[in-house]
Amino acid sequence: MPNYPVTFEMDYAERRSRLKTFFRGLLAMPHFLFAGVYTLVFFVVYVIAWLALMFTGRWPAGLYQFACGYLRYSARLAAYLNYGVDQYPPFSGAVDDSYPVRVDIAPALARYSRVKVFFRGVYAILAMLIRCALGIVLAFVAFLSWFAIMFTGRQPASLQNALNFSLSYTVRADALIFLITETYPPLGDGVVASPQPAV
């Protein structure tokens, strides 16, 4: 879906670090603290943005960039916590093409539908339900990935594809819920993992 306003990419590396996988929760502790603060600030931004959209039909530019940054950061952290990548995520939501998880977000629309903004909780309910179902899939696949990596030092492409599918929809659903887009997310983008050539 090349025209969809939010795209998700996650690079595949077959070989994985057993050590980084085993201690993933411990390594991520600083991010749990950072994400808590980031989420509180985002909630304030979300409320202000909702009011601005209701009164003007437009996103304030600075707040839109902040919300996009929060979405990128959340995607990177989710990919890291669920064993999609080994590389430690940055403490930032800035665009970073060097990181193996990339979320590209189109500029804000010139006008947003006030009706869709006001009824977002109802409008997005199907996306929320799908997101919840994929959250269960994501947890199960991450569980299998942990064992696969710990025993073999490799991430099977099939598990990576399942992670990619679940995370891709989750990120796009969040963009809808966060008011970044008002377009319903597609259920896939055709991206599949393939092992990189041996060097």
JSON list of N, CA and C in Angstrom, two decimals, residues 68-132:
[
{"chain": "A", "resi": 68, "resn": "CYS", "atom": "N", "xyz": [4.21, 12.24, 15.86]},
{"chain": "A", "resi": 68, "resn": "CYS", "atom": "CA", "xyz": [4.89, 11.33, 14.92]},
{"chain": "A", "resi": 68, "resn": "CYS", "atom": "C", "xyz": [6.14, 10.73, 15.56]},
{"chain": "A", "resi": 69, "resn": "GLY", "atom": "N", "xyz": [6.86, 11.56, 16.30]},
{"chain": "A", "resi": 69, "resn": "GLY", "atom": "CA", "xyz": [8.05, 11.07, 17.00]},
{"chain": "A", "resi": 69, "resn": "GLY", "atom": "C", "xyz": [7.70, 10.02, 18.03]},
{"chain": "A", "resi": 70, "resn": "TYR", "atom": "N", "xyz": [6.61, 10.23, 18.74]},
{"chain": "A", "resi": 70, "resn": "TYR", "atom": "CA", "xyz": [6.17, 9.25, 19.74]},
{"chain": "A", "resi": 70, "resn": "TYR", "atom": "C", "xyz": [5.80, 7.93, 19.08]},
{"chain": "A", "resi": 71, "resn": "LEU", "atom": "N", "xyz": [5.14, 8.01, 17.92]},
{"chain": "A", "resi": 71, "resn": "LEU", "atom": "CA", "xyz": [4.78, 6.80, 17.19]},
{"chain": "A", "resi": 71, "resn": "LEU", "atom": "C", "xyz": [6.02, 6.05, 16.73]},
{"chain": "A", "resi": 72, "resn": "ARG", "atom": "N", "xyz": [7.01, 6.76, 16.21]},
{"chain": "A", "resi": 72, "resn": "ARG", "atom": "CA", "xyz": [8.27, 6.13, 15.78]},
{"chain": "A", "resi": 72, "resn": "ARG", "atom": "C", "xyz": [8.98, 5.46, 16.96]},
{"chain": "A", "resi": 73, "resn": "TYR", "atom": "N", "xyz": [9.07, 6.20, 18.07]},
{"chain": "A", "resi": 73, "resn": "TYR", "atom": "CA", "xyz": [9.74, 5.64, 19.24]},
{"chain": "A", "resi": 73, "resn": "TYR", "atom": "C", "xyz": [9.03, 4.38, 19.74]},
{"chain": "A", "resi": 74, "resn": "SER", "atom": "N", "xyz": [7.71, 4.43, 19.80]},
{"chain": "A", "resi": 74, "resn": "SER", "atom": "CA", "xyz": [6.93, 3.28, 20.26]},
{"chain": "A", "resi": 74, "resn": "SER", "atom": "C", "xyz": [7.15, 2.07, 19.36]},
{"chain": "A", "resi": 75, "resn": "ALA", "atom": "N", "xyz": [7.23, 2.31, 18.05]},
{"chain": "A", "resi": 75, "resn": "ALA", "atom": "CA", "xyz": [7.45, 1.21, 17.10]},
{"chain": "A", "resi": 75, "resn": "ALA", "atom": "C", "xyz": [8.82, 0.59, 17.30]},
{"chain": "A", "resi": 76, "resn": "ARG", "atom": "N", "xyz": [9.84, 1.40, 17.46]},
{"chain": "A", "resi": 76, "resn": "ARG", "atom": "CA", "xyz": [11.20, 0.89, 17.67]},
{"chain": "A", "resi": 76, "resn": "ARG", "atom": "C", "xyz": [11.29, 0.08, 18.96]},
{"chain": "A", "resi": 77, "resn": "LEU", "atom": "N", "xyz": [10.69, 0.61, 20.02]},
{"chain": "A", "resi": 77, "resn": "LEU", "atom": "CA", "xyz": [10.75, -0.08, 21.31]},
{"chain": "A", "resi": 77, "resn": "LEU", "atom": "C", "xyz": [9.98, -1.40, 21.24]},
{"chain": "A", "resi": 78, "resn": "ALA", "atom": "N", "xyz": [8.81, -1.40, 20.59]},
{"chain": "A", "resi": 78, "resn": "ALA", "atom": "CA", "xyz": [8.03, -2.63, 20.46]},
{"chain": "A", "resi": 78, "resn": "ALA", "atom": "C", "xyz": [8.78, -3.68, 19.67]},
{"chain": "A", "resi": 79, "resn": "ALA", "atom": "N", "xyz": [9.44, -3.27, 18.60]},
{"chain": "A", "resi": 79, "resn": "ALA", "atom": "CA", "xyz": [10.22, -4.21, 17.79]},
{"chain": "A", "resi": 79, "resn": "ALA", "atom": "C", "xyz": [11.38, -4.79, 18.61]},
{"chain": "A", "resi": 80, "resn": "TYR", "atom": "N", "xyz": [12.03, -3.96, 19.39]},
{"chain": "A", "resi": 80, "resn": "TYR", "atom": "CA", "xyz": [13.15, -4.42, 20.22]},
{"chain": "A", "resi": 80, "resn": "TYR", "atom": "C", "xyz": [12.67, -5.37, 21.31]},
{"chain": "A", "resi": 81, "resn": "LEU", "atom": "N", "xyz": [11.58, -5.03, 22.00]},
{"chain": "A", "resi": 81, "resn": "LEU", "atom": "CA", "xyz": [11.09, -5.85, 23.09]},
{"chain": "A", "resi": 81, "resn": "LEU", "atom": "C", "xyz": [10.55, -7.20, 22.61]},
{"chain": "A", "resi": 82, "resn": "ASN", "atom": "N", "xyz": [10.07, -7.23, 21.37]},
{"chain": "A", "resi": 82, "resn": "ASN", "atom": "CA", "xyz": [9.49, -8.47, 20.84]},
{"chain": "A", "resi": 82, "resn": "ASN", "atom": "C", "xyz": [10.46, -9.26, 19.96]},
{"chain": "A", "resi": 83, "resn": "TYR", "atom": "N", "xyz": [11.76, -8.93, 20.04]},
{"chain": "A", "resi": 83, "resn": "TYR", "atom": "CA", "xyz": [12.83, -9.68, 19.37]},
{"chain": "A", "resi": 83, "resn": "TYR", "atom": "C", "xyz": [12.80, -9.56, 17.85]},
{"chain": "A", "resi": 84, "resn": "GLY", "atom": "N", "xyz": [12.24, -8.45, 17.37]},
{"chain": "A", "resi": 84, "resn": "GLY", "atom": "CA", "xyz": [12.30, -8.19, 15.93]},
{"chain": "A", "resi": 84, "resn": "GLY", "atom": "C", "xyz": [13.68, -7.71, 15.52]},
{"chain": "A", "resi": 85, "resn": "VAL", "atom": "N", "xyz": [14.37, -7.01, 16.43]},
{"chain": "A", "resi": 85, "resn": "VAL", "atom": "CA", "xyz": [15.72, -6.50, 16.18]},
{"chain": "A", "resi": 85, "resn": "VAL", "atom": "C", "xyz": [16.55, -6.65, 17.45]},
{"chain": "A", "resi": 86, "resn": "ASP", "atom": "N", "xyz": [17.86, -6.68, 17.29]},
{"chain": "A", "resi": 86, "resn": "ASP", "atom": "CA", "xyz": [18.78, -6.71, 18.44]},
{"chain": "A", "resi": 86, "resn": "ASP", "atom": "C", "xyz": [19.33, -5.33, 18.78]},
{"chain": "A", "resi": 87, "resn": "GLN", "atom": "N", "xyz": [19.37, -4.45, 17.81]},
{"chain": "A", "resi": 87, "resn": "GLN", "atom": "CA", "xyz": [20.00, -3.14, 18.01]},
{"chain": "A", "resi": 87, "resn": "GLN", "atom": "C", "xyz": [19.21, -2.30, 19.01]},
{"chain": "A", "resi": 88, "resn": "TYR", "atom": "N", "xyz": [19.92, -1.74, 19.97]},
{"chain": "A", "resi": 88, "resn": "TYR", "atom": "CA", "xyz": [19.28, -0.96, 21.03]},
{"chain": "A", "resi": 88, "resn": "TYR", "atom": "C", "xyz": [18.62, 0.29, 20.44]},
{"chain": "A", "resi": 89, "resn": "PRO", "atom": "N", "xyz": [17.35, 0.55, 20.80]},
{"chain": "A", "resi": 89, "resn": "PRO", "atom": "CA", "xyz": [16.66, 1.70, 20.20]},
{"chain": "A", "resi": 89, "resn": "PRO", "atom": "C", "xyz": [17.15, 3.02, 20.80]},
{"chain": "A", "resi": 90, "resn": "PRO", "atom": "N", "xyz": [17.15, 4.07, 19.99]},
{"chain": "A", "resi": 90, "resn": "PRO", "atom": "CA", "xyz": [17.55, 5.39, 20.50]},
{"chain": "A", "resi": 90, "resn": "PRO", "atom": "C", "xyz": [16.47, 5.96, 21.41]},
{"chain": "A", "resi": 91, "resn": "PHE", "atom": "N", "xyz": [16.87, 6.84, 22.31]},
{"chain": "A", "resi": 91, "resn": "PHE", "atom": "CA", "xyz": [15.92, 7.53, 23.19]},
{"chain": "A", "resi": 91, "resn": "PHE", "atom": "C", "xyz": [15.39, 8.75, 22.47]},
{"chain": "A", "resi": 92, "resn": "SER", "atom": "N", "xyz": [14.75, 8.52, 21.36]},
{"chain": "A", "resi": 92, "resn": "SER", "atom": "CA", "xyz": [14.30, 9.63, 20.52]},
{"chain": "A", "resi": 92, "resn": "SER", "atom": "C", "xyz": [13.26, 9.11, 19.52]},
{"chain": "A", "resi": 93, "resn": "GLY", "atom": "N", "xyz": [12.41, 10.01, 19.09]},
{"chain": "A", "resi": 93, "resn": "GLY", "atom": "CA", "xyz": [11.45, 9.68, 18.05]},
{"chain": "A", "resi": 93, "resn": "GLY", "atom": "C", "xyz": [11.81, 10.31, 16.72]},
{"chain": "A", "resi": 94, "resn": "ALA", "atom": "N", "xyz": [13.02, 10.84, 16.63]},
{"chain": "A", "resi": 94, "resn": "ALA", "atom": "CA", "xyz": [13.45, 11.50, 15.40]},
{"chain": "A", "resi": 94, "resn": "ALA", "atom": "C", "xyz": [13.64, 10.47, 14.28]},
{"chain": "A", "resi": 95, "resn": "VAL", "atom": "N", "xyz": [13.53, 10.93, 13.06]},
{"chain": "A", "resi": 95, "resn": "VAL", "atom": "CA", "xyz": [13.78, 10.06, 11.91]},
{"chain": "A", "resi": 95, "resn": "VAL", "atom": "C", "xyz": [15.22, 9.57, 11.98]},
{"chain": "A", "resi": 96, "resn": "ASP", "atom": "N", "xyz": [15.42, 8.27, 11.81]},
{"chain": "A", "resi": 96, "resn": "ASP", "atom": "CA", "xyz": [16.76, 7.68, 11.86]},
{"chain": "A", "resi": 96, "resn": "ASP", "atom": "C", "xyz": [16.80, 6.50, 10.89]},
{"chain": "A", "resi": 97, "resn": "ASP", "atom": "N", "xyz": [17.25, 6.76, 9.68]},
{"chain": "A", "resi": 97, "resn": "ASP", "atom": "CA", "xyz": [17.28, 5.72, 8.65]},
{"chain": "A", "resi": 97, "resn": "ASP", "atom": "C", "xyz": [18.33, 4.65, 8.91]},
{"chain": "A", "resi": 98, "resn": "SER", "atom": "N", "xyz": [19.23, 4.89, 9.86]},
{"chain": "A", "resi": 98, "resn": "SER", "atom": "CA", "xyz": [20.26, 3.90, 10.17]},
{"chain": "A", "resi": 98, "resn": "SER", "atom": "C", "xyz": [19.74, 2.81, 11.10]},
{"chain": "A", "resi": 99, "resn": "TYR", "atom": "N", "xyz": [18.63, 3.06, 11.77]},
{"chain": "A", "resi": 99, "resn": "TYR", "atom": "CA", "xyz": [18.07, 2.07, 12.68]},
{"chain": "A", "resi": 99, "resn": "TYR", "atom": "C", "xyz": [17.26, 1.05, 11.89]},
{"chain": "A", "resi": 100, "resn": "PRO", "atom": "N", "xyz": [17.29, -0.23, 12.28]},
{"chain": "A", "resi": 100, "resn": "PRO", "atom": "CA", "xyz": [16.63, -1.27, 11.47]},
{"chain": "A", "resi": 100, "resn": "PRO", "atom": "C", "xyz": [15.10, -1.25, 11.50]},
{"chain": "A", "resi": 101, "resn": "VAL", "atom": "N", "xyz": [14.51, -0.36, 12.27]},
{"chain": "A", "resi": 101, "resn": "VAL", "atom": "CA", "xyz": [13.05, -0.17, 12.25]},
{"chain": "A", "resi": 101, "resn": "VAL", "atom": "C", "xyz": [12.77, 1.26, 11.83]},
{"chain": "A", "resi": 102, "resn": "ARG", "atom": "N", "xyz": [12.01, 1.40, 10.75]},
{"chain": "A", "resi": 102, "resn": "ARG", "atom": "CA", "xyz": [11.72, 2.74, 10.23]},
{"chain": "A", "resi": 102, "resn": "ARG", "atom": "C", "xyz": [10.22, 2.92, 10.04]},
{"chain": "A", "resi": 103, "resn": "VAL", "atom": "N", "xyz": [9.74, 4.04, 10.54]},
{"chain": "A", "resi": 103, "resn": "VAL", "atom": "CA", "xyz": [8.33, 4.41, 10.36]},
{"chain": "A", "resi": 103, "resn": "VAL", "atom": "C", "xyz": [8.30, 5.73, 9.61]},
{"chain": "A", "resi": 104, "resn": "ASP", "atom": "N", "xyz": [7.78, 5.69, 8.42]},
{"chain": "A", "resi": 104, "resn": "ASP", "atom": "CA", "xyz": [7.68, 6.90, 7.59]},
{"chain": "A", "resi": 104, "resn": "ASP", "atom": "C", "xyz": [6.26, 7.41, 7.67]},
{"chain": "A", "resi": 105, "resn": "ILE", "atom": "N", "xyz": [6.10, 8.69, 7.95]},
{"chain": "A", "resi": 105, "resn": "ILE", "atom": "CA", "xyz": [4.78, 9.29, 8.16]},
{"chain": "A", "resi": 105, "resn": "ILE", "atom": "C", "xyz": [4.64, 10.50, 7.24]},
{"chain": "A", "resi": 106, "resn": "ALA", "atom": "N", "xyz": [3.55, 10.53, 6.51]},
{"chain": "A", "resi": 106, "resn": "ALA", "atom": "CA", "xyz": [3.29, 11.64, 5.59]},
{"chain": "A", "resi": 106, "resn": "ALA", "atom": "C", "xyz": [3.01, 12.92, 6.39]},
{"chain": "A", "resi": 107, "resn": "PRO", "atom": "N", "xyz": [3.19, 14.08, 5.76]},
{"chain": "A", "resi": 107, "resn": "PRO", "atom": "CA", "xyz": [2.85, 15.34, 6.45]},
{"chain": "A", "resi": 107, "resn": "PRO", "atom": "C", "xyz": [1.37, 15.37, 6.84]},
{"chain": "A", "resi": 108, "resn": "ALA", "atom": "N", "xyz": [1.05, 16.22, 7.78]},
{"chain": "A", "resi": 108, "resn": "ALA", "atom": "CA", "xyz": [-0.33, 16.35, 8.22]},
{"chain": "A", "resi": 108, "resn": "ALA", "atom": "C", "xyz": [-1.23, 16.79, 7.07]},
{"chain": "A", "resi": 109, "resn": "LEU", "atom": "N", "xyz": [-2.48, 16.35, 7.11]},
{"chain": "A", "resi": 109, "resn": "LEU", "atom": "CA", "xyz": [-3.44, 16.77, 6.11]},
{"chain": "A", "resi": 109, "resn": "LEU", "atom": "C", "xyz": [-3.74, 18.26, 6.26]},
{"chain": "A", "resi": 110, "resn": "ALA", "atom": "N", "xyz": [-4.14, 18.88, 5.19]},
{"chain": "A", "resi": 110, "resn": "ALA", "atom": "CA", "xyz": [-4.52, 20.30, 5.25]},
{"chain": "A", "resi": 110, "resn": "ALA", "atom": "C", "xyz": [-5.76, 20.47, 6.13]},
{"chain": "A", "resi": 111, "resn": "ARG", "atom": "N", "xyz": [-6.66, 19.51, 6.06]},
{"chain": "A", "resi": 111, "resn": "ARG", "atom": "CA", "xyz": [-7.89, 19.53, 6.85]},
{"chain": "A", "resi": 111, "resn": "ARG", "atom": "C", "xyz": [-8.23, 18.12, 7.33]},
{"chain": "A", "resi": 112, "resn": "TYR", "atom": "N", "xyz": [-8.68, 18.03, 8.57]},
{"chain": "A", "resi": 112, "resn": "TYR", "atom": "CA", "xyz": [-9.16, 16.77, 9.13]},
{"chain": "A", "resi": 112, "resn": "TYR", "atom": "C", "xyz": [-10.66, 16.87, 9.37]},
{"chain": "A", "resi": 113, "resn": "SER", "atom": "N", "xyz": [-11.33, 15.74, 9.26]},
{"chain": "A", "resi": 113, "resn": "SER", "atom": "CA", "xyz": [-12.77, 15.70, 9.51]},
{"chain": "A", "resi": 113, "resn": "SER", "atom": "C", "xyz": [-13.05, 15.82, 11.00]},
{"chain": "A", "resi": 114, "resn": "ARG", "atom": "N", "xyz": [-13.77, 16.89, 11.37]},
{"chain": "A", "resi": 114, "resn": "ARG", "atom": "CA", "xyz": [-14.11, 17.06, 12.79]},
{"chain": "A", "resi": 114, "resn": "ARG", "atom": "C", "xyz": [-15.00, 15.92, 13.29]},
{"chain": "A", "resi": 115, "resn": "VAL", "atom": "N", "xyz": [-15.85, 15.42, 12.42]},
{"chain": "A", "resi": 115, "resn": "VAL", "atom": "CA", "xyz": [-16.73, 14.31, 12.80]},
{"chain": "A", "resi": 115, "resn": "VAL", "atom": "C", "xyz": [-15.89, 13.08, 13.14]},
{"chain": "A", "resi": 116, "resn": "LYS", "atom": "N", "xyz": [-14.91, 12.76, 12.30]},
{"chain": "A", "resi": 116, "resn": "LYS", "atom": "CA", "xyz": [-14.04, 11.60, 12.55]},
{"chain": "A", "resi": 116, "resn": "LYS", "atom": "C", "xyz": [-13.18, 11.81, 13.79]},
{"chain": "A", "resi": 117, "resn": "VAL", "atom": "N", "xyz": [-12.78, 13.04, 14.03]},
{"chain": "A", "resi": 117, "resn": "VAL", "atom": "CA", "xyz": [-11.99, 13.34, 15.23]},
{"chain": "A", "resi": 117, "resn": "VAL", "atom": "C", "xyz": [-12.85, 13.15, 16.47]},
{"chain": "A", "resi": 118, "resn": "PHE", "atom": "N", "xyz": [-14.07, 13.70, 16.45]},
{"chain": "A", "resi": 118, "resn": "PHE", "atom": "CA", "xyz": [-14.95, 13.63, 17.62]},
{"chain": "A", "resi": 118, "resn": "PHE", "atom": "C", "xyz": [-15.33, 12.19, 17.95]},
{"chain": "A", "resi": 119, "resn": "PHE", "atom": "N", "xyz": [-15.61, 11.41, 16.91]},
{"chain": "A", "resi": 119, "resn": "PHE", "atom": "CA", "xyz": [-16.05, 10.04, 17.11]},
{"chain": "A", "resi": 119, "resn": "PHE", "atom": "C", "xyz": [-14.92, 9.03, 16.90]},
{"chain": "A", "resi": 120, "resn": "ARG", "atom": "N", "xyz": [-13.66, 9.45, 17.11]},
{"chain": "A", "resi": 120, "resn": "ARG", "atom": "CA", "xyz": [-12.55, 8.56, 16.83]},
{"chain": "A", "resi": 120, "resn": "ARG", "atom": "C", "xyz": [-12.63, 7.25, 17.62]},
{"chain": "A", "resi": 121, "resn": "GLY", "atom": "N", "xyz": [-13.08, 7.34, 18.86]},
{"chain": "A", "resi": 121, "resn": "GLY", "atom": "CA", "xyz": [-13.18, 6.13, 19.67]},
{"chain": "A", "resi": 121, "resn": "GLY", "atom": "C", "xyz": [-14.13, 5.10, 19.08]},
{"chain": "A", "resi": 122, "resn": "VAL", "atom": "N", "xyz": [-15.20, 5.58, 18.41]},
{"chain": "A", "resi": 122, "resn": "VAL", "atom": "CA", "xyz": [-16.15, 4.69, 17.75]},
{"chain": "A", "resi": 122, "resn": "VAL", "atom": "C", "xyz": [-15.64, 4.31, 16.36]},
{"chain": "A", "resi": 123, "resn": "TYR", "atom": "N", "xyz": [-15.16, 5.31, 15.64]},
{"chain": "A", "resi": 123, "resn": "TYR", "atom": "CA", "xyz": [-14.69, 5.12, 14.27]},
{"chain": "A", "resi": 123, "resn": "TYR", "atom": "C", "xyz": [-13.56, 4.10, 14.20]},
{"chain": "A", "resi": 124, "resn": "ALA", "atom": "N", "xyz": [-12.68, 4.13, 15.21]},
{"chain": "A", "resi": 124, "resn": "ALA", "atom": "CA", "xyz": [-11.49, 3.28, 15.20]},
{"chain": "A", "resi": 124, "resn": "ALA", "atom": "C", "xyz": [-11.68, 1.95, 15.94]},
{"chain": "A", "resi": 125, "resn": "ILE", "atom": "N", "xyz": [-12.90, 1.64, 16.34]},
{"chain": "A", "resi": 125, "resn": "ILE", "atom": "CA", "xyz": [-13.09, 0.46, 17.19]},
{"chain": "A", "resi": 125, "resn": "ILE", "atom": "C", "xyz": [-12.67, -0.84, 16.52]},
{"chain": "A", "resi": 126, "resn": "LEU", "atom": "N", "xyz": [-12.93, -0.99, 15.21]},
{"chain": "A", "resi": 126, "resn": "LEU", "atom": "CA", "xyz": [-12.52, -2.21, 14.52]},
{"chain": "A", "resi": 126, "resn": "LEU", "atom": "C", "xyz": [-10.99, -2.33, 14.49]},
{"chain": "A", "resi": 127, "resn": "ALA", "atom": "N", "xyz": [-10.31, -1.21, 14.23]},
{"chain": "A", "resi": 127, "resn": "ALA", "atom": "CA", "xyz": [-8.84, -1.21, 14.24]},
{"chain": "A", "resi": 127, "resn": "ALA", "atom": "C", "xyz": [-8.31, -1.57, 15.63]},
{"chain": "A", "resi": 128, "resn": "MET", "atom": "N", "xyz": [-8.99, -1.09, 16.66]},
{"chain": "A", "resi": 128, "resn": "MET", "atom": "CA", "xyz": [-8.57, -1.40, 18.03]},
{"chain": "A", "resi": 128, "resn": "MET", "atom": "C", "xyz": [-8.73, -2.90, 18.31]},
{"chain": "A", "resi": 129, "resn": "LEU", "atom": "N", "xyz": [-9.83, -3.48, 17.86]},
{"chain": "A", "resi": 129, "resn": "LEU", "atom": "CA", "xyz": [-10.06, -4.90, 18.08]},
{"chain": "A", "resi": 129, "resn": "LEU", "atom": "C", "xyz": [-9.03, -5.76, 17.35]},
{"chain": "A", "resi": 130, "resn": "ILE", "atom": "N", "xyz": [-8.75, -5.38, 16.10]},
{"chain": "A", "resi": 130, "resn": "ILE", "atom": "CA", "xyz": [-7.73, -6.11, 15.34]},
{"chain": "A", "resi": 130, "resn": "ILE", "atom": "C", "xyz": [-6.37, -5.95, 16.01]},
{"chain": "A", "resi": 131, "resn": "ARG", "atom": "N", "xyz": [-6.09, -4.74, 16.48]},
{"chain": "A", "resi": 131, "resn": "ARG", "atom": "CA", "xyz": [-4.82, -4.47, 17.15]},
{"chain": "A", "resi": 131, "resn": "ARG", "atom": "C", "xyz": [-4.68, -5.34, 18.40]},
{"chain": "A", "resi": 132, "resn": "CYS", "atom": "N", "xyz": [-5.76, -5.46, 19.17]},
{"chain": "A", "resi": 132, "resn": "CYS", "atom": "CA", "xyz": [-5.72, -6.30, 20.38]},
{"chain": "A", "resi": 132, "resn": "CYS", "atom": "C", "xyz": [-5.46, -7.76, 20.02]}
]
